[in-house]
Short mmCIF file of C-alpha atoms in Angstrom, two decimals:
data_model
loop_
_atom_site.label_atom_id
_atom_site.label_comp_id
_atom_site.label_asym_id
_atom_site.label_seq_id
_atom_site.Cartn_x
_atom_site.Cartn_y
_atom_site.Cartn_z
CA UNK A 92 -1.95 -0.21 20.36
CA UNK A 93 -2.79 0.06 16.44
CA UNK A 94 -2.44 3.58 17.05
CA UNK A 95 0.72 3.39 18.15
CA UNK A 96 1.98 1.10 15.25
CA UNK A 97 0.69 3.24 12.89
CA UNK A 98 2.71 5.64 14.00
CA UNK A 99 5.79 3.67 14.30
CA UNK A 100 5.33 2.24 10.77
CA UNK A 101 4.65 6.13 9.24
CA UNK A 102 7.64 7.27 10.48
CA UNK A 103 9.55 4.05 9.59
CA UNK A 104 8.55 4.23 5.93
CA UNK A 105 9.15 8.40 6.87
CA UNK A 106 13.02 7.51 7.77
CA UNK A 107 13.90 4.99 5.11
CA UNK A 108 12.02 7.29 2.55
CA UNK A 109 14.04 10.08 3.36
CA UNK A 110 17.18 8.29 3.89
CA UNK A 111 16.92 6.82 -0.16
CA UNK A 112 15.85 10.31 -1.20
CA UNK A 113 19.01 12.25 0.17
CA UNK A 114 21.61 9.59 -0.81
CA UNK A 115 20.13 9.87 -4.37
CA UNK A 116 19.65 13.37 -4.70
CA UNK A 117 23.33 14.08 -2.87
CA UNK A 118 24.45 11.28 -5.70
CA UNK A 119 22.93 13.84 -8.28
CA UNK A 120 24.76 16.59 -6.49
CA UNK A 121 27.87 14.46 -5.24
CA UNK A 122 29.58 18.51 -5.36
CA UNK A 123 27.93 19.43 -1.98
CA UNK A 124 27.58 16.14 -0.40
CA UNK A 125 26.95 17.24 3.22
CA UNK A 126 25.01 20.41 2.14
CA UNK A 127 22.26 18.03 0.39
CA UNK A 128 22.45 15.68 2.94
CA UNK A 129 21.81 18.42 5.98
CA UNK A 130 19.24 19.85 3.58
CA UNK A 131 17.25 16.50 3.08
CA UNK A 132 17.29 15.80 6.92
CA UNK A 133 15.72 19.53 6.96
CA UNK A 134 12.99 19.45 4.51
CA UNK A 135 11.51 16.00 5.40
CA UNK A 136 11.29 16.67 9.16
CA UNK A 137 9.73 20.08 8.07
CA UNK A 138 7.56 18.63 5.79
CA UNK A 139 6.20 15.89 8.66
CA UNK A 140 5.59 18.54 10.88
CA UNK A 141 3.62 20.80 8.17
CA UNK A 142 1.23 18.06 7.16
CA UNK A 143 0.42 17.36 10.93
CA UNK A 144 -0.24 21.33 11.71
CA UNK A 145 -2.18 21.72 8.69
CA UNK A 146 -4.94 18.93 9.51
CA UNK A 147 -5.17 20.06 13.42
CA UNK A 148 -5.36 23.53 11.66
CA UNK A 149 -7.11 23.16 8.33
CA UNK A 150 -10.22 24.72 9.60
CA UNK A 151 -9.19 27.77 11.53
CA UNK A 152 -10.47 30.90 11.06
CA UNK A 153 -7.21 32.43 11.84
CA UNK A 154 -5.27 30.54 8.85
CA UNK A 155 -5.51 32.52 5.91
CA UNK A 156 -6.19 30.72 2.40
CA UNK A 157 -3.18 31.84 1.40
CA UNK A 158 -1.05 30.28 4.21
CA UNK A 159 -2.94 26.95 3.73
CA UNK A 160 -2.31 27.08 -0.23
CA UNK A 161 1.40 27.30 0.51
CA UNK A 162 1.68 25.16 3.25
CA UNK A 163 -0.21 22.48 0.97
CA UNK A 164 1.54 23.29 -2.22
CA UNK A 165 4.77 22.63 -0.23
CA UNK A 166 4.22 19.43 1.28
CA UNK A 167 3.09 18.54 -1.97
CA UNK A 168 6.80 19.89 -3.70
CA UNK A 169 8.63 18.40 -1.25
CA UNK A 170 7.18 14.93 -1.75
CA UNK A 171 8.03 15.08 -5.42
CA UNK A 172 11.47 16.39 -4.54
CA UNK A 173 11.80 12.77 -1.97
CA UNK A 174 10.17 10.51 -4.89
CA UNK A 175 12.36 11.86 -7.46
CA UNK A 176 15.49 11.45 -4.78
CA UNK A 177 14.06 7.78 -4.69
CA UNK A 178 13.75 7.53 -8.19
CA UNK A 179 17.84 8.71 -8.19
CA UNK A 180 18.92 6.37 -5.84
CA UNK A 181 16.84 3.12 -7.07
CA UNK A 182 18.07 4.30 -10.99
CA UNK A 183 21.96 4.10 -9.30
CA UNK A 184 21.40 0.89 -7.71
CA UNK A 185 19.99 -0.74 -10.86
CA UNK A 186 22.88 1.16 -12.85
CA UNK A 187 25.44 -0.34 -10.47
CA UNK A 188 24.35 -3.85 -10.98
CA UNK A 189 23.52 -3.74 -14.64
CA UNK A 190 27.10 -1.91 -15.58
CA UNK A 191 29.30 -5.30 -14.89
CA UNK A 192 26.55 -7.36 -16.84
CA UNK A 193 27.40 -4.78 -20.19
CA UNK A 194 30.95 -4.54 -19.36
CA UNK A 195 30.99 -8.04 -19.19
CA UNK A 196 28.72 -8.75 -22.52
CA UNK A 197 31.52 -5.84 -24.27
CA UNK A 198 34.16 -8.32 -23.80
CA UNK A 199 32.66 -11.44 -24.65
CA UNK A 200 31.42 -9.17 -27.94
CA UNK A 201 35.22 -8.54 -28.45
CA UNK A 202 36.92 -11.86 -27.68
CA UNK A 203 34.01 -12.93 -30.55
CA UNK A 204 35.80 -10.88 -32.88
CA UNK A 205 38.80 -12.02 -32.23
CA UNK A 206 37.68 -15.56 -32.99
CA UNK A 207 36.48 -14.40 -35.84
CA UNK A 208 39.13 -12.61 -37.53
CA UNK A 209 41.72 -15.71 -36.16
CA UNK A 210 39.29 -17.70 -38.55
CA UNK A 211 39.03 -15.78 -41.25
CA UNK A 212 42.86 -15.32 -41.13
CA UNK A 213 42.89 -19.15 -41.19
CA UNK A 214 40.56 -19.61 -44.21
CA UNK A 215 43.01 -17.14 -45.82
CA UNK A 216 46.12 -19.24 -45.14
CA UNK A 217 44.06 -21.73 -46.04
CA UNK A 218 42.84 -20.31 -49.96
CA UNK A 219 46.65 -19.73 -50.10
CA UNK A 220 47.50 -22.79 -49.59
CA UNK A 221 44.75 -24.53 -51.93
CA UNK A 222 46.15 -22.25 -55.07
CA UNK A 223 49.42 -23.40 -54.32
CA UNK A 224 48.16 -27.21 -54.74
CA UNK A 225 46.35 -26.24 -57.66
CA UNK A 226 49.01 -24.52 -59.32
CA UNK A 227 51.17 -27.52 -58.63
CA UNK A 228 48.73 -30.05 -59.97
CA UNK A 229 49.36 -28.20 -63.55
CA UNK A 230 52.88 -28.56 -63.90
CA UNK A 231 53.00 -32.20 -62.49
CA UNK A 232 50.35 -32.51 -64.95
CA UNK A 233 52.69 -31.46 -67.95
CA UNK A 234 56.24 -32.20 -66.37
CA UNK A 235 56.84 -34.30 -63.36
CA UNK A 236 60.18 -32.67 -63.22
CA UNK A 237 59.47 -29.14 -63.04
CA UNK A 238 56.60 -30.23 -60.32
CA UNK A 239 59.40 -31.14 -58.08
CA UNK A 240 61.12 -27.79 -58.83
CA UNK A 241 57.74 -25.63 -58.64
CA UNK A 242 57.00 -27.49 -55.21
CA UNK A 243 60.24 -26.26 -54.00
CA UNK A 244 59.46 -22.71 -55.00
CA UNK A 245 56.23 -23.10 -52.65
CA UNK A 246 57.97 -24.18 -50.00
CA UNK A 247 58.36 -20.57 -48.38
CA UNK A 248 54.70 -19.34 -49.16
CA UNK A 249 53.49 -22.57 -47.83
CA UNK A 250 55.43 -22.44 -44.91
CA UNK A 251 53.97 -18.84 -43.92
CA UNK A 252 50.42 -20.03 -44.81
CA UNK A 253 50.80 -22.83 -42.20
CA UNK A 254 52.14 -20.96 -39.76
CA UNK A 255 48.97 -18.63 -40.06
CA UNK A 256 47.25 -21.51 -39.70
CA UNK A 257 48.68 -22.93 -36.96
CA UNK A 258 49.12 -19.62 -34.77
CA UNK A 259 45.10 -18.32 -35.31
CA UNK A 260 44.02 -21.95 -34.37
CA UNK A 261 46.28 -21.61 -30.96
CA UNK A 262 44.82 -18.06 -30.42
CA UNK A 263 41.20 -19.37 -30.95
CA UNK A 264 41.91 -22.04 -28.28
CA UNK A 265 43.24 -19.17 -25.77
CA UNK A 266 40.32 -17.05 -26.99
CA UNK A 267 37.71 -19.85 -26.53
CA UNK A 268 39.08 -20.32 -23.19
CA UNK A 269 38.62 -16.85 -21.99
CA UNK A 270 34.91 -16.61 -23.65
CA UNK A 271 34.37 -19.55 -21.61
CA UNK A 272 34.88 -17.61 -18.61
CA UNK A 273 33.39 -14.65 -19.50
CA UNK A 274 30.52 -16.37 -20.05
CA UNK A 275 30.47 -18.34 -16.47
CA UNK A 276 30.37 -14.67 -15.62
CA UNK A 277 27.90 -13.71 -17.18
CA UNK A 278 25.37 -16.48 -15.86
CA UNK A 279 26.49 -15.07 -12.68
CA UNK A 280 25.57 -11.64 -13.14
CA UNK A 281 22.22 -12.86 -14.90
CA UNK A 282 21.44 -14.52 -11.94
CA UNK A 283 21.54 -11.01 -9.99
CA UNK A 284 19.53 -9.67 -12.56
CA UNK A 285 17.42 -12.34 -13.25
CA UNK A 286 13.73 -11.42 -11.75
CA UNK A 287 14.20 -8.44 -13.83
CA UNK A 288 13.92 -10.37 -16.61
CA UNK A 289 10.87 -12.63 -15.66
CA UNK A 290 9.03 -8.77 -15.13
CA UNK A 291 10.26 -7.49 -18.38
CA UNK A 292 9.12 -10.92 -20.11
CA UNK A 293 5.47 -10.70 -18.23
CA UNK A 294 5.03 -6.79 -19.37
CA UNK A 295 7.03 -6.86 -22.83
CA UNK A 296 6.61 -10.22 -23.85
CA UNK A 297 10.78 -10.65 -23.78
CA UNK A 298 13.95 -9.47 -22.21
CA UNK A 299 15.53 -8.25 -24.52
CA UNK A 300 17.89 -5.15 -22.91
CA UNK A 301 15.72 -2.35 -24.09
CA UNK A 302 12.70 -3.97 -22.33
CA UNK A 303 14.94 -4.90 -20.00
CA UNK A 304 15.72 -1.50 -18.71
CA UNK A 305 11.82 0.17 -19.19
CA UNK A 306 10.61 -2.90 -16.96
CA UNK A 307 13.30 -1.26 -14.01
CA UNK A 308 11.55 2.04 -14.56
CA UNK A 309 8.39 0.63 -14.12
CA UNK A 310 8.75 -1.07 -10.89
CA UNK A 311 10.67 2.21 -9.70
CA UNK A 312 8.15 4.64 -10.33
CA UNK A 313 4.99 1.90 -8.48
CA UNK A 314 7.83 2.33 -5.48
CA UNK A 315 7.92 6.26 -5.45
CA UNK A 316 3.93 6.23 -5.96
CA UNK A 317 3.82 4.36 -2.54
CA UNK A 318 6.55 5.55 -0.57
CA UNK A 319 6.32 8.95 0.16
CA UNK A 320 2.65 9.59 0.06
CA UNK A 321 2.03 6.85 2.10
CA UNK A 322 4.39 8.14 4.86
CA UNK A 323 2.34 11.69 4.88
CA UNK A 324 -1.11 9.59 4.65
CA UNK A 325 -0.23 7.22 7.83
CA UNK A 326 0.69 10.20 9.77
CA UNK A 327 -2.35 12.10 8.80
CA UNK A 328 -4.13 8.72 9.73
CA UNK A 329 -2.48 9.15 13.23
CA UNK A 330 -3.83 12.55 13.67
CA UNK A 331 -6.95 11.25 12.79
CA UNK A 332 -6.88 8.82 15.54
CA UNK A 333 -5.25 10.85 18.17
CA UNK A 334 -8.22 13.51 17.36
CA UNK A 335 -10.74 10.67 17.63
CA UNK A 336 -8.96 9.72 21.10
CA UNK A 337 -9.45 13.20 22.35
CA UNK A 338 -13.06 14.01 21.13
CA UNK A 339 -13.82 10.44 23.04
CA UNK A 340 -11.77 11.43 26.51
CA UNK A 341 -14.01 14.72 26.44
CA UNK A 342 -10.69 16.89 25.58
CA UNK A 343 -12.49 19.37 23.08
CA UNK A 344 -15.80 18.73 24.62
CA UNK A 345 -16.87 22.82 25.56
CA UNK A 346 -19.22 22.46 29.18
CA UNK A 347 -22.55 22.80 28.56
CA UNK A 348 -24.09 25.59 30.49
CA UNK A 349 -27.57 25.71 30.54
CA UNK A 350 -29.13 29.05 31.50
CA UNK A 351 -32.19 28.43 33.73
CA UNK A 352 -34.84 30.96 32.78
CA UNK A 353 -35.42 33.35 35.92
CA UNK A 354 -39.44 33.33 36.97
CA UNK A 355 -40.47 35.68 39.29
CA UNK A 356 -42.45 34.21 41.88
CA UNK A 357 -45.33 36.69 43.33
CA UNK A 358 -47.12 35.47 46.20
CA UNK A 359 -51.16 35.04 46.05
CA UNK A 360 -52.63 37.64 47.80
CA UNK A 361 -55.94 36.39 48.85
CA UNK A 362 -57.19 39.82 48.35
CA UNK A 363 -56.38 40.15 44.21
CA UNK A 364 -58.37 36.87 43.76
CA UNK A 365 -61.97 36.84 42.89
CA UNK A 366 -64.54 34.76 45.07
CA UNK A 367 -64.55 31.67 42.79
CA UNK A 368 -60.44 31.72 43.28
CA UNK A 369 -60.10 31.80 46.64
CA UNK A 370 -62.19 29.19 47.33
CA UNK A 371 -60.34 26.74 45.29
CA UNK A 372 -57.27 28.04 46.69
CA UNK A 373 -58.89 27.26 50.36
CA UNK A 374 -60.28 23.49 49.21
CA UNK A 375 -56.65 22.57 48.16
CA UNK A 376 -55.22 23.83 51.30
CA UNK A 377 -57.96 22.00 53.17
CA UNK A 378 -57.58 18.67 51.05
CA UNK A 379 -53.32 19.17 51.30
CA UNK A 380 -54.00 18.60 55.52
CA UNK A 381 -56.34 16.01 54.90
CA UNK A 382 -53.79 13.68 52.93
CA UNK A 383 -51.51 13.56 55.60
CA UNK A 384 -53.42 11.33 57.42
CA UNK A 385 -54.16 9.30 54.17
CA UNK A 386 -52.87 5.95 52.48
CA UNK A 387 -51.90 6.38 48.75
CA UNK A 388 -55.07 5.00 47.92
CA UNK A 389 -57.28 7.36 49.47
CA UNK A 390 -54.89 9.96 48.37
CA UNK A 391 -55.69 8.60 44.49
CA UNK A 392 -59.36 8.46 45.18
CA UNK A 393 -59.18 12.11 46.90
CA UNK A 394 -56.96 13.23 43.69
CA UNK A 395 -59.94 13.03 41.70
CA UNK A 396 -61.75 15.36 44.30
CA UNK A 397 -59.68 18.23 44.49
CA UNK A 398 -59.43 18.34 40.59
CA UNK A 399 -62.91 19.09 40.95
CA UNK A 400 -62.59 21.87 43.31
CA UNK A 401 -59.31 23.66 41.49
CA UNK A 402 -61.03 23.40 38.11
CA UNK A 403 -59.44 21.52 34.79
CA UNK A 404 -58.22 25.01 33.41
CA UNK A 405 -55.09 25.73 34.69
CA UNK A 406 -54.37 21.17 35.01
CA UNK A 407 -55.10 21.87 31.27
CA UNK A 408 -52.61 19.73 28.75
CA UNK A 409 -51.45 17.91 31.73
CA UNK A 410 -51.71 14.03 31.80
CA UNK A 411 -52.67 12.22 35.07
CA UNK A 412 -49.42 11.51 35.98
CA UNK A 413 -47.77 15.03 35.43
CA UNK A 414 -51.09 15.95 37.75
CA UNK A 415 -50.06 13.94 40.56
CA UNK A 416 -46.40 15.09 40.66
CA UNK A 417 -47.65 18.83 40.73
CA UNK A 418 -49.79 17.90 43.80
CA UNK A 419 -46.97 15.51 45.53
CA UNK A 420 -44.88 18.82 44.87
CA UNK A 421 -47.76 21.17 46.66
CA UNK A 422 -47.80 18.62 48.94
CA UNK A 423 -43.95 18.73 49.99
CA UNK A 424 -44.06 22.12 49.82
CA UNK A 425 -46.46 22.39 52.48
CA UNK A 426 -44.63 19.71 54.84
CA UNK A 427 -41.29 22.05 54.57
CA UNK A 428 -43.01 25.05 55.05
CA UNK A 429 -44.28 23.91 58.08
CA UNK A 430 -41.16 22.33 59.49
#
């Protein structure tokens, strides 16, 4: 069974590996979108198979060195090729959600400036306005008449200056308005990209967008290190199991054939053996017929006997035991031979 899911997890990382790899690497070559995509499919099912073949393989004498150093040094290509198509299509992703958050920022930068320039346009009006006064103050100072004249004069350049005023402080309003949005936006879109943030402030020690952006490319690259290998690594680990499976269930198990030596059996010929032979070779005959008859403990006390009539040289190196089994074996031998 935990074979089994090991091999339904390899090729599910396998799949979803491969699928991210070939939508970003067709996004980097959005020209031949079907050609990259075909190609992907290709390559990653050609790669699965190669890394399986070369571990049932990587020992055969038939495999040159040179066929395994290519077969290796492409697997090990084509999962850069699948990380770096990860790498693509993670980078897009990020780029995706990140480009409303600095469109966004862009135009609350510029409705800023507008602000600003309303108000500096106002404290223009404004310095107008104040010379004016001053101005006036003099000549009411020296003649009230002419102060009611020289106010008249002003009437024209004060009535622009309020007017300046009075239309910057109603385009500030819109303008604050519309900030206020943008910036209800903008907690929006830092919400997306929010954990970001908390990763950037743990590694950098703030988010600031520079940090912002290296702290993506961090946690991209720790996925690529993972994905791909460890797709080829669980389906090496299945081979390795399988193989295990097989060596247990006697699959590559070769039979054992075990050549008996061949021993020539001569008979005894009475007539080659000296005097000294031939009458041990009659006393165990003689003491063979007389067990027949026997319990097994006269045939024990008898054992002893016909040891002493053979001779300890040849029942040299033998212990009691193996002594008795050659003797039950004369014994049998003489019972069939009869029969």
């Amino acid at each position: 069974m935990l074979t089994i899911l090991l091999f339904l997890s390899g090729i599910a990382v396998s799949i979803i590996g491969a699928a991210y790899s070939i939508m970003g690497l067709a996004a980097l070559f959005a020209g031949a979108y079907w050609a990259v995509v075909s190609m992907g499919i290709t390559l990653e099912i050609a790669k699965l198979v190669t890394v399986s073949w070369l571990y049932r393989n990587w020992e055969s004498k038939l495999l040159p060195n040179s066929i395994r150093m290519y077969l290796t040094s492409a697997v090990l290509m084509l999962m850069f090729i699948t990380s770096v198509g990860i790498f693509g299509f993670l980078s897009k992703a990020h780029l995706d959600q990140a480009t409303p958050n600095t469109g966004n920022r862009l135009l609350v930068k510029n409705v800023e400036r507008q602000i600003d320039s309303e108000k500096k346009s106002i404290e223009g009006a404004q310095k107008i306005i104040d010379q004016l006064d001053k101005a006036l103050d003099k000549v009411i100072d020296r003649d009230a008449d002419k102060g009611l004249l020289e106010r008249q004069k002003q009437q024209n350049e004060r009535n622009r200056a309020n007017n300046i005023i009075t239309n910057s402080s109603k385009k500030i309003t819109d303008l604050s308005n519309q900030k206020l949005k943008l910036d209800k936006d903008q907690l929006a879109i830092d919400k997306d990209i929010g954990p970001f943030k908390y990763v950037a402030e743990l590694i950098y020690g703030d988010s600031m967008e520079g940090n912002l952006d290296r702290a993506v490319r961090l946690v991209i690259i720790c996925l690529i290190l993972v994905f791909d290998p460890l797709a080829v690594l669980m389906l090496i680990a299945f081979n390795v199991s399988i193989r295990e499976k097989e060596l247990r269930d006697g699959i590559f198990k070769k039979p054992i054939i075990i050549k008996e030596p061949i021993i020539e059996k001569k008979p005894i010929i009475e007539k080659e053996l000296d005097l000294e032979d031939k009458l041990k070779l009659h006393a165990t005959k003689e003491f063979i017929e007389k067990l027949k008859s026997k319990s097994n403990k006269e045939r024990a006390r008898d054992y002893k006997g016909l040891i002493e009539k053979i001779g300890s040289k040849e029942l040299d190196g033998l212990s009691a035991d193996e002594i008795k089994v050659k003797l039950d074996q004369i014994y049998d031998w003489n019972e069939n031979s009869k029969k």
